[in-house]
Amino acid sequence: MLKKIISTVFSFSIMLTGILSISIIEPEDAEASSYNNLSGRPFMGWSSWSSIRKKPTEQNIKAAADIIAAKFKTHGYEYVNLDDYYQLNWTTHVDKYGRWVVDPKKFPHGMKALGNHIHKKGLKFGLYITLGIPKGAIDQNTPIEGTPYHARDIVDFSKGQKVSFNFDNMYSIDYSKPGAQEYIDSWARLFASYGVDYLKIDGVRNEDIPDIEAWAKALKKTGRAIHVELSNNLDINHISTWQKLANGWRTDHDVESYGKPTLTDWEHVARRFNHAAKWQPHAGAGGWNDFDSLNVANGRRDGLTGDEKRSYVSLWAIASSHFVIGSDLTKLDDYGISLLTNDEIIGVNQSGVAGKRLFKTANSEVFYQELPDGSYNVAFFNTGSSAQKVMVNWTDLGFDGPAMVHDRWSHEDLGESESGFKANLATHASHMIHVVPSSTLTVSPINGASEINPSSITLSWSAISKSDSYHVQVATDPDLTKVVVDRTVTSTSAKVKDLEKDTPYYWKVSSVTGGTETQIGMYSFHTKMTTAPTAPDWVVVNKKNNTVSLTWNPSVGASSYTVYRKAVNIFGFESYQPIATNIKAPRYVDKSTTAETNYAYVVTAKNRVGESEQSIEVQSASNQITIQLIALLTGFVIFVFIVTTLRIRRDHSNATSIEGKIVKTA
């Protein structure tokens, strides 16, 4: 269903990203990944469409940027994308060069000021456009900037209107006519002047190849690295074109469930399983499949169960779709935040490998990533309406023998499994594990090691037969763009000196044979900590009868955690006491509670240096604020009653005493 129809019937419009697509463009002019050098990994950020839709304002977009910077930036989220409805109706309102006009009521300080605010937060600014030329430009016959041509010189009425998902009246351009390319060039320069880092081009169809060619050339001419996202429901038969011209492409219509009171539903999420399998071969560095936004952090408004939300995030992660939050950032719930900020799951998404479908049954699906170091990420999904047991044998993944298994969501090592793994899944639930075959190439320090002495480290690996030499790189980022060591050695080890303390490092080793380089593996380590870890964040509590379960995000550099608890009462006399120490995994189950009592918890992280600050307090009763207010009010009323009674008695006693004195005097 087209977004303009949805907009008319339900007062909605759809978040769709346009497209830069044409296979006839020369590679040096067209390939987005070559001229903007972006999307080595799927991008991460937030989009306004799902929650704000037709009502973006300078205030609410700035507020979103502030929240992304404060709560999500450290987890890799960086784009703040204003998706549609920032402009006046282009049927009548265009600027002097025939381009859209920013709505001055919604954005009184303009787009450049908004971009500046986002950039000052260390984030990137995304904007939206559709294809064609506005009717307002044609009616007013506006000049084309820097040329003697005008709007009517380049319009092609024979092709009619372009697909548009808000206002109508965007008309086709004839790119064989002088001034046509220059018109798009002027628009690209305008966006660059705003400080735009991401452009979603909407309404793209196969017949729009000339428009995409023009936008590709125009964006390249700006000299600014602008991520290009194409939308929506693109034709997979033209994937080579999308790959040449864009950094991402929508594989389906919107994930939102228009016409329902919720943001989405399981039906809209589940149909992405087939898209993930179908489009998987076409994703990689420079351009990634886009399944649309993640709507998992607005409680019941999301329209999904807790298990469905985790499966939603797991599918996007294993398939390496862009991680774009769609939730209202001012109304986030703790469970949704814990899903979106789980760094191990984000690591799966950012692995650089789009997961393949291993198998599909009527009620289950399994996807996996084969990682460069010889290990695997495996995601199990129950797509049926009842509980399922989903099994994977290691031979299904292509290896024999035992393997170590690690739970990606809970961060818990599950031990060694001889031949496979079985996941017991509730309806629409999922499980994500990391599998390390025992036969995998061993390295030193071991992958993920911490407390490594930065002054002198020896990196070593197993020999590869017939290798002439080995190429070793060490960097401070997983994409290896910030390389601090780049060396070729003939032995199976390399000594590295004088690295920084308290720093994560990533290293890659490749074998070189006859001038051909083959990657052996990519690994990481964290140098020795000299400070206590930061406090755990996003502590989530769940109480059932006499049991309270807590989970939290792991703290960098933490070797263990301590859980503190106190009973909550209206007078606040209780103090925190440790109830569990030396916890290795970021979760704890408190079985020593009573159903009638509300408890408050804080968590700290420890390493050899010291203990962190306490986390933000969480309570086992979600309605505790209301309960406490009622209790305090009741206490206050009782207190006032007692004080008033005592005063009445005192006044009565004083009056009696005075009356007695008067009688005696008389």
XYZ file of C-alpha atoms in Angstrom:
666
model
C 0.000 0.000 0.000
C 1.410 3.365 -0.962
C 2.222 5.780 1.803
C 0.162 8.595 0.275
C -2.938 6.354 0.411
C -2.138 5.475 4.010
C -1.662 9.167 4.737
C -5.096 9.999 3.339
C -6.943 7.213 5.161
C -5.085 7.059 8.442
C -3.228 10.416 8.598
C 0.066 8.593 8.257
C 2.928 8.688 5.782
C 5.754 6.252 5.240
C 9.454 6.420 5.885
C 10.962 5.539 2.553
C 14.442 6.110 1.298
C 14.988 7.035 -2.267
C 17.407 5.479 -4.560
C 20.526 6.065 -6.532
C 20.321 3.324 -9.121
C 21.460 2.920 -12.649
C 23.660 0.237 -14.048
C 24.662 2.348 -17.045
C 26.660 4.795 -14.903
C 30.382 4.448 -15.132
C 31.749 3.015 -11.849
C 33.947 6.032 -11.196
C 30.852 8.255 -11.318
C 28.363 5.983 -9.630
C 29.674 3.773 -6.889
C 28.624 5.374 -3.619
C 30.886 3.188 -1.493
C 33.904 4.268 -3.547
C 33.346 8.016 -3.447
C 31.952 8.426 0.064
C 33.968 5.619 1.722
C 31.076 4.844 4.088
C 29.232 1.799 5.407
C 32.101 -0.501 6.190
C 29.489 -1.753 8.653
C 25.690 -1.241 8.826
C 24.937 2.247 10.105
C 23.379 2.769 13.535
C 21.116 5.605 14.587
C 17.563 6.850 15.008
C 14.816 7.844 12.549
C 11.920 10.200 13.220
C 9.314 8.431 11.081
C 7.987 5.658 13.335
C 7.215 7.823 16.355
C 7.016 11.445 15.113
C 5.789 10.970 11.531
C 4.136 14.168 10.257
C 5.071 16.311 13.245
C 8.844 16.802 13.380
C 9.994 20.077 14.917
C 13.298 21.681 15.713
C 12.590 21.009 19.374
C 11.762 17.303 19.166
C 14.588 16.478 16.732
C 17.103 18.272 18.969
C 15.687 16.418 21.967
C 16.159 13.127 20.122
C 19.765 14.028 19.319
C 20.404 14.840 22.976
C 19.072 11.444 24.057
C 21.025 9.537 21.402
C 24.195 11.344 22.517
C 23.557 10.716 26.214
C 22.292 7.119 26.144
C 23.178 5.423 22.861
C 26.264 7.035 21.358
C 28.655 4.936 23.456
C 27.042 1.827 21.974
C 27.739 2.919 18.381
C 24.588 4.830 17.417
C 25.479 8.028 15.563
C 22.890 9.066 12.933
C 19.899 11.295 13.752
C 17.647 11.104 10.708
C 14.834 13.572 10.049
C 12.519 11.513 7.887
C 10.026 13.690 5.973
C 7.547 16.508 6.741
C 10.143 19.161 7.479
C 9.103 21.064 4.327
C 6.165 23.191 3.190
C 3.762 21.848 0.559
C 5.889 21.941 -2.603
C 2.827 22.279 -4.802
C 2.867 25.976 -3.948
C 6.000 26.650 -1.884
C 9.519 26.369 -3.308
C 12.647 28.487 -2.904
C 13.985 30.817 -5.594
C 15.740 27.893 -7.317
C 12.736 25.558 -7.264
C 13.712 23.404 -4.283
C 11.763 22.492 -1.166
C 11.321 25.145 1.511
C 11.906 24.272 5.156
C 8.775 24.930 7.241
C 9.688 28.017 9.334
C 7.110 27.220 12.004
C 8.517 23.759 12.600
C 12.170 24.749 12.159
C 12.499 28.473 12.903
C 16.307 28.396 12.817
C 16.583 26.276 9.678
C 18.326 23.040 8.769
C 21.908 24.280 9.126
C 21.303 25.209 12.775
C 19.754 21.801 13.377
C 22.720 20.107 11.708
C 25.111 22.135 13.852
C 23.324 21.032 17.024
C 23.538 17.378 15.993
C 27.203 17.678 15.017
C 28.109 19.326 18.335
C 26.825 16.177 20.004
C 29.323 14.147 17.986
C 26.514 12.713 15.841
C 25.570 12.738 12.148
C 22.618 14.482 10.512
C 20.242 12.657 8.161
C 17.591 14.157 5.851
C 14.929 13.031 3.364
C 14.128 13.727 -0.307
C 11.920 12.293 -3.062
C 12.604 12.231 -6.796
C 11.613 14.770 -9.444
C 10.900 18.503 -9.555
C 8.063 20.168 -7.568
C 4.947 21.532 -9.258
C 5.597 24.834 -7.477
C 8.890 25.198 -9.367
C 7.170 24.488 -12.679
C 4.277 26.871 -12.053
C 6.650 29.668 -11.044
C 9.223 28.647 -13.686
C 12.016 29.195 -11.191
C 15.576 29.597 -12.475
C 18.113 26.800 -12.078
C 20.967 28.024 -9.910
C 24.082 29.006 -11.853
C 22.527 28.463 -15.298
C 20.403 30.370 -17.842
C 17.792 27.592 -17.656
C 14.459 27.374 -15.834
C 12.226 24.669 -14.391
C 10.030 24.341 -17.477
C 13.139 23.705 -19.572
C 13.814 20.375 -17.845
C 10.381 18.985 -16.890
C 9.056 15.908 -18.718
C 5.260 15.992 -18.541
C 4.968 12.905 -20.752
C 6.081 10.701 -17.846
C 3.697 12.265 -15.342
C 4.202 12.422 -11.608
C 6.826 10.591 -9.589
C 5.886 8.252 -6.747
C 5.542 10.465 -3.698
C 4.469 9.570 -0.215
C 3.275 12.847 1.267
C 2.188 15.655 -1.086
C 1.522 14.925 -4.769
C 2.960 16.924 -7.659
C 6.609 15.901 -8.049
C 7.151 15.675 -11.814
C 9.665 13.780 -13.933
C 12.841 15.410 -15.230
C 14.258 14.894 -18.712
C 17.981 14.478 -18.068
C 18.844 14.834 -21.730
C 17.949 18.530 -21.470
C 20.457 21.240 -20.494
C 20.046 22.342 -16.896
C 18.614 19.036 -15.621
C 21.807 17.761 -13.990
C 22.578 21.265 -12.743
C 19.201 21.380 -10.978
C 20.007 18.234 -8.976
C 23.542 19.557 -8.392
C 22.069 22.662 -6.771
C 19.905 20.584 -4.468
C 22.871 18.406 -3.444
C 24.892 21.564 -2.673
C 22.003 22.844 -0.548
C 21.974 19.641 1.507
C 25.749 19.756 1.876
C 25.448 23.350 3.157
C 23.066 22.079 5.853
C 25.763 19.641 6.971
C 23.802 16.576 5.863
C 25.638 13.260 6.417
C 22.861 10.895 5.297
C 20.263 11.201 2.557
C 17.225 8.989 2.233
C 15.876 9.152 -1.321
C 12.277 7.968 -1.403
C 9.854 6.649 -3.981
C 12.465 4.871 -6.116
C 11.322 2.484 -8.821
C 13.206 0.760 -11.617
C 12.175 3.476 -14.079
C 13.867 6.113 -11.932
C 17.389 5.203 -13.028
C 18.076 8.612 -14.650
C 17.165 10.372 -11.394
C 19.473 8.118 -9.446
C 22.300 8.712 -11.861
C 21.855 12.461 -11.456
C 21.815 12.287 -7.660
C 24.902 10.066 -7.609
C 26.845 12.538 -9.718
C 25.537 15.517 -7.754
C 26.425 14.102 -4.351
C 29.887 13.181 -5.539
C 30.468 16.764 -6.729
C 29.745 18.179 -3.260
C 32.911 16.581 -1.927
C 30.995 15.690 1.245
C 30.716 12.079 2.455
C 26.943 11.546 2.468
C 25.487 8.112 3.173
C 22.922 7.242 0.477
C 19.920 5.125 1.481
C 17.352 3.917 -1.076
C 13.689 3.278 -0.291
C 11.530 1.309 -0.456
C 10.741 -2.274 -1.467
C 13.473 -2.266 -4.082
C 13.672 -4.783 -6.908
C 16.301 -7.436 -6.152
C 16.762 -7.970 -9.893
C 18.534 -4.603 -9.970
C 20.755 -5.279 -6.955
C 23.961 -4.635 -8.902
C 22.682 -1.119 -9.605
C 21.768 -0.464 -5.980
C 25.178 -1.722 -4.896
C 26.944 0.658 -7.268
C 24.969 3.703 -6.217
C 24.038 3.385 -2.550
C 25.121 2.391 0.922
C 21.803 0.729 1.769
C 18.518 -0.345 0.239
C 15.126 -1.179 1.710
C 14.113 -4.749 0.968
C 10.422 -4.378 1.850
C 7.635 -1.924 2.595
C 7.499 -0.238 6.003
C 7.656 -2.296 9.189
C 4.936 -0.118 10.752
C 1.412 -1.556 11.108
C -0.586 1.362 9.712
C -4.210 1.494 10.782
C -3.481 -0.200 14.110
C -2.859 1.515 17.461
C 0.612 -0.049 17.694
C 3.841 0.876 15.918
C 4.243 -2.589 14.398
C 3.187 -6.230 14.884
C 4.658 -9.702 14.546
C 3.360 -10.147 10.995
C 5.381 -7.162 9.750
C 8.503 -8.366 11.549
C 8.227 -12.048 10.594
C 7.986 -11.445 6.862
C 11.584 -10.145 7.035
C 12.869 -13.708 7.563
C 12.455 -14.496 3.871
C 13.956 -11.149 2.888
C 16.973 -11.838 5.097
C 17.610 -15.124 3.300
C 16.914 -13.786 -0.188
C 19.002 -10.612 0.037
C 21.876 -12.007 2.137
C 24.353 -12.596 -0.725
C 24.204 -8.928 -1.686
C 25.174 -7.309 1.627
C 28.707 -6.352 2.501
C 31.156 -3.544 3.134
C 29.914 -0.416 1.333
C 26.242 -1.407 1.142
C 23.825 -3.272 3.423
C 20.272 -4.593 3.384
C 17.801 -2.351 5.223
C 14.850 -4.051 6.985
C 13.521 -0.700 8.350
C 13.487 0.612 11.913
C 13.524 -1.139 15.293
C 10.384 -0.388 17.321
C 11.068 -2.248 20.560
C 11.369 0.326 23.369
C 7.928 1.912 23.793
C 6.230 -0.772 25.872
C 2.772 -1.893 24.742
C 2.747 0.688 21.975
C 5.272 -1.452 20.076
C 2.620 -4.134 19.508
C 4.948 -7.028 20.381
C 5.609 -9.401 23.269
C 8.950 -9.334 25.038
C 10.063 -12.498 23.196
C 8.986 -11.033 19.860
C 10.990 -7.866 20.516
C 14.125 -9.877 21.250
C 13.590 -11.929 18.074
C 13.091 -8.675 16.134
C 16.470 -7.336 17.292
C 18.142 -10.734 16.859
C 17.051 -11.020 13.221
C 18.267 -7.501 12.383
C 21.556 -8.324 14.136
C 22.315 -11.705 12.550
C 21.323 -10.395 9.084
C 23.431 -7.218 9.521
C 20.568 -4.886 8.685
C 21.013 -1.240 9.590
C 20.291 -0.708 13.311
C 17.884 2.248 13.259
C 15.821 2.972 16.376
C 12.253 3.983 15.542
C 10.969 4.347 19.112
C 9.883 7.585 20.774
C 13.096 8.401 22.639
C 11.235 10.390 25.298
C 9.183 7.339 26.345
C 11.727 4.529 26.421
C 11.187 1.477 28.602
C 14.049 -0.315 30.330
C 13.509 -3.639 28.572
C 13.658 -2.047 25.132
C 16.765 -0.103 26.062
C 18.438 -3.312 27.246
C 17.738 -4.855 23.825
C 19.104 -1.894 21.896
C 22.241 -1.453 24.019
C 23.376 -5.063 24.411
C 26.917 -4.686 23.097
C 27.359 -8.353 22.205
C 24.260 -8.277 20.001
C 25.454 -5.003 18.487
C 28.755 -6.775 17.841
C 26.887 -9.455 15.881
C 25.242 -6.724 13.798
C 28.587 -4.990 13.255
C 30.567 -8.167 12.505
C 30.791 -7.331 8.813
C 29.101 -10.609 7.880
C 25.451 -10.867 6.810
C 24.011 -14.071 8.256
C 22.852 -16.912 6.029
C 19.771 -19.026 6.603
C 20.850 -22.504 7.675
C 17.382 -24.031 7.489
C 13.671 -23.253 7.663
C 10.792 -25.420 8.850
C 7.100 -24.670 9.238
C 7.720 -23.376 12.770
C 11.398 -22.464 13.049
C 14.345 -20.843 11.321
C 18.084 -20.753 11.989
C 20.535 -18.168 10.666
C 24.303 -18.100 11.141
C 27.361 -15.947 10.536
C 30.688 -17.603 9.780
C 33.242 -15.182 11.211
C 36.788 -14.582 9.945
C 38.326 -16.154 13.065
C 36.626 -19.502 12.365
C 33.854 -19.094 14.952
C 30.115 -18.734 14.347
C 27.198 -16.639 15.536
C 23.998 -18.701 15.413
C 20.446 -17.400 15.872
C 17.519 -19.763 16.583
C 13.949 -18.555 15.958
C 10.582 -20.063 16.830
C 8.184 -18.682 14.210
C 5.317 -20.952 15.262
C 2.397 -20.456 17.640
C 3.558 -22.931 20.305
C 6.780 -23.828 22.127
C 9.465 -25.475 19.967
C 12.810 -27.225 20.369
C 15.199 -26.075 17.660
C 18.399 -28.100 17.131
C 21.597 -27.401 15.206
C 24.337 -29.978 14.731
C 27.884 -28.730 14.334
C 28.115 -30.709 11.098
C 25.323 -28.439 9.765
C 27.767 -25.559 10.184
C 30.522 -27.471 8.411
C 32.776 -28.746 11.190
C 33.179 -31.838 13.370
C 34.118 -32.166 17.003
C 33.315 -30.235 20.171
C 32.838 -26.477 20.471
C 32.550 -23.902 23.236
C 29.151 -22.180 23.414
C 28.507 -18.649 24.686
C 25.108 -16.968 25.126
C 25.193 -13.611 23.323
C 22.174 -12.126 25.117
C 23.065 -13.089 28.695
C 26.870 -12.928 28.139
C 27.182 -16.331 29.827
C 29.558 -19.144 28.852
C 27.463 -22.299 28.456
C 30.402 -24.699 28.316
C 31.548 -27.228 25.742
C 29.098 -29.125 23.538
C 30.211 -32.246 21.691
C 28.007 -32.242 18.624
C 25.466 -29.420 18.598
C 23.071 -27.193 20.506
C 19.348 -27.354 21.266
C 17.305 -24.239 22.028
C 13.987 -24.555 23.872
C 11.949 -21.619 22.624
C 8.590 -20.187 23.626
C 6.236 -18.809 20.955
C 8.060 -16.341 18.697
C 11.128 -16.485 20.963
C 14.770 -16.713 19.890
C 18.246 -17.585 21.107
C 21.636 -16.246 20.001
C 24.893 -18.094 20.657
C 28.560 -17.790 19.747
C 30.160 -21.105 18.774
C 33.943 -21.586 18.873
C 35.073 -24.955 17.442
C 37.909 -26.573 19.383
C 39.765 -26.949 16.119
C 39.710 -23.192 15.472
C 43.051 -21.502 15.035
C 44.416 -20.570 18.447
C 46.010 -17.207 19.046
C 47.725 -15.426 21.898
C 46.514 -13.400 23.639
C 43.215 -15.245 23.416
C 40.433 -13.405 21.622
C 38.722 -10.972 23.994
C 41.481 -11.123 26.616
C 41.681 -8.311 29.163
C 44.321 -6.950 31.547
C 46.982 -7.187 28.839
C 50.206 -5.306 29.643
C 50.370 -2.485 27.077
C 54.115 -1.935 27.339
C 55.014 -5.177 25.566
C 52.683 -7.695 23.916
C 53.568 -10.695 21.793
C 50.877 -11.574 19.267
C 51.160 -15.162 18.041
C 49.177 -17.559 15.852
C 49.375 -21.024 14.309
C 51.395 -21.483 11.149
C 49.676 -21.670 7.765
C 51.283 -24.083 5.314
C 53.096 -22.623 2.301
C 52.905 -19.068 3.658
C 55.781 -16.792 2.680
C 55.001 -14.234 5.407
C 52.258 -12.812 7.610
C 50.677 -9.351 7.565
C 49.726 -8.037 11.033
C 47.633 -4.936 11.748
C 46.582 -3.532 15.137
C 43.957 -0.782 15.439
C 41.775 0.951 18.015
C 38.559 0.325 16.058
C 36.959 -2.890 14.736
C 36.982 -1.615 11.137
C 40.780 -1.207 11.338
C 40.635 2.350 10.024
C 42.695 3.649 12.977
C 45.744 1.427 12.564
C 48.570 1.850 15.082
C 50.674 -1.144 13.980
C 51.106 -2.355 10.382
C 53.836 -4.954 9.947
C 54.836 -7.930 7.791
C 56.773 -10.741 9.495
C 58.099 -14.133 8.409
C 57.512 -15.840 11.768
C 54.211 -16.683 13.499
C 54.517 -13.918 16.091
C 54.935 -10.164 16.309
C 55.988 -8.074 19.303
C 54.065 -4.850 19.890
C 55.185 -2.186 22.363
C 53.977 1.014 23.995
C 50.229 0.739 23.521
C 47.789 2.808 25.586
C 46.344 1.710 28.912
C 42.611 1.191 29.436
C 42.076 0.710 25.699
C 40.409 -1.945 23.524
C 42.492 -3.055 20.532
C 41.604 -5.072 17.446
C 44.156 -7.027 15.421
C 44.120 -8.923 12.180
C 46.615 -11.413 10.816
C 46.746 -12.585 7.190
C 48.949 -15.110 5.421
C 50.856 -13.969 2.326
C 51.585 -16.575 -0.359
C 52.989 -15.653 -3.763
C 51.891 -12.056 -3.312
C 48.301 -13.083 -2.450
C 47.031 -12.098 1.012
C 44.434 -14.254 2.800
C 42.945 -13.229 6.126
C 43.490 -15.797 8.877
C 41.463 -14.100 11.577
C 40.531 -10.947 13.444
C 40.789 -10.692 17.229
C 40.642 -8.267 20.131
C 42.116 -7.589 23.562
C 41.825 -4.902 26.237
C 44.908 -3.446 27.883
C 45.379 -3.323 31.631
C 42.865 -1.228 33.494
C 44.175 1.554 35.716
C 40.784 2.832 36.824
C 37.722 1.270 38.350
C 35.007 0.354 35.830
C 32.006 2.570 35.176
C 28.733 1.815 36.919
C 26.515 -0.774 35.203
C 23.712 0.813 33.201
C 20.197 -0.219 32.147
C 19.525 -2.414 35.167
C 16.201 -4.157 34.527
C 14.223 -5.913 37.273
C 11.427 -8.482 36.969
C 9.559 -9.873 39.999
C 7.506 -13.061 40.030
C 6.091 -14.201 43.360
C 9.107 -14.625 45.686
C 11.780 -14.306 42.984
C 13.362 -11.148 41.574
C 15.485 -11.336 38.411
C 17.954 -8.581 37.494
C 19.902 -7.986 34.284
C 22.193 -5.141 33.247
C 24.637 -4.106 30.566
C 28.213 -5.247 31.226
C 30.754 -2.578 32.233
C 34.017 -2.326 30.295
C 36.919 -3.610 32.389
C 34.732 -5.271 35.021
C 35.870 -8.607 36.416
C 32.837 -9.094 38.678
C 29.654 -7.452 39.971
C 28.047 -6.912 43.380
C 24.292 -6.652 43.960
C 22.994 -4.566 46.876
C 19.436 -4.667 48.222
C 17.214 -2.949 50.747
C 13.576 -3.235 51.705
C 11.593 -0.125 50.804
C 9.483 1.535 53.486
C 7.879 4.937 53.804
C 10.391 6.194 56.336
C 13.516 5.166 54.430
C 15.324 3.724 57.454
C 16.693 0.704 55.575
C 20.205 0.863 54.082
C 21.720 -1.116 51.205
C 23.375 -4.424 52.052
C 25.322 -6.660 49.637
C 23.394 -9.840 48.878
C 25.633 -11.253 46.121
C 29.310 -10.701 45.310
C 31.787 -11.904 42.697
C 29.064 -12.304 40.052
C 30.679 -12.958 36.677
C 27.700 -12.627 34.309
C 25.589 -9.413 34.166
C 22.500 -10.994 35.717
C 21.324 -12.249 39.087
C 18.279 -14.020 40.534
C 17.288 -13.061 44.073
C 15.339 -15.964 45.612
C 15.266 -14.642 49.177
C 12.404 -12.172 48.799
C 8.809 -12.165 49.965
C 5.845 -11.390 47.759
C 4.489 -8.665 50.054
C 7.692 -6.604 50.233
C 9.033 -4.137 47.717
C 12.812 -4.133 47.287
C 15.270 -1.623 45.866
C 18.467 -2.760 44.152
C 21.721 -1.200 42.941
C 24.616 -2.926 41.195
C 28.331 -2.112 41.145
C 31.171 -3.360 38.946
C 34.617 -4.328 40.236
C 38.095 -4.982 38.920
C 41.510 -5.190 40.544
C 41.639 -1.374 40.757
C 38.417 -0.854 42.665
C 34.646 -0.679 42.697
C 32.458 1.503 40.488
C 29.788 3.952 41.528
C 26.385 2.432 42.205
C 23.988 1.981 39.321
C 20.706 3.847 39.256
C 18.297 2.341 41.786
C 15.582 -0.006 40.531
C 12.645 -1.352 42.519
C 10.822 -4.654 42.288
C 7.345 -3.031 42.365
C 6.697 -1.027 39.208
C 3.965 0.988 40.899
C 6.130 1.805 43.894
C 6.109 5.565 43.314
C 2.324 5.596 43.588
C 2.417 3.300 46.616
C 4.997 5.459 48.362
C 3.101 8.648 47.668
C -0.083 7.126 49.072
C 1.815 5.771 52.070
C 3.533 9.097 52.708
C 0.247 10.955 52.372
C -1.417 8.523 54.747
C 1.479 8.905 57.177
C 1.261 12.659 56.907
C -2.494 12.591 57.648
C -1.886 10.359 60.677
C 0.913 12.641 61.835
C -1.301 15.740 61.494
C -4.104 13.940 63.351
C -1.803 12.996 66.242
C -0.252 16.478 66.457
C -3.685 18.114 66.339
C -5.043 15.785 69.040
C -2.074 16.509 71.306
C -2.500 20.242 70.817
C -6.232 20.047 71.613
C -5.465 18.122 74.787
C -2.746 20.592 75.735
C -4.989 23.564 75.067
C -7.804 21.931 77.040
C -5.424 21.240 79.937
C -4.164 24.823 79.897
C -7.712 26.153 79.826
C -8.683 24.006 82.834
C -5.635 25.170 84.771
C -6.393 28.835 84.081
C -10.033 28.370 85.044
C -8.966 26.822 88.370
C -6.705 29.742 89.162
C -9.511 32.196 88.486
C -11.874 30.326 90.808
C -9.306 30.301 93.637
C -8.673 34.020 93.251
C -12.359 34.718 93.466
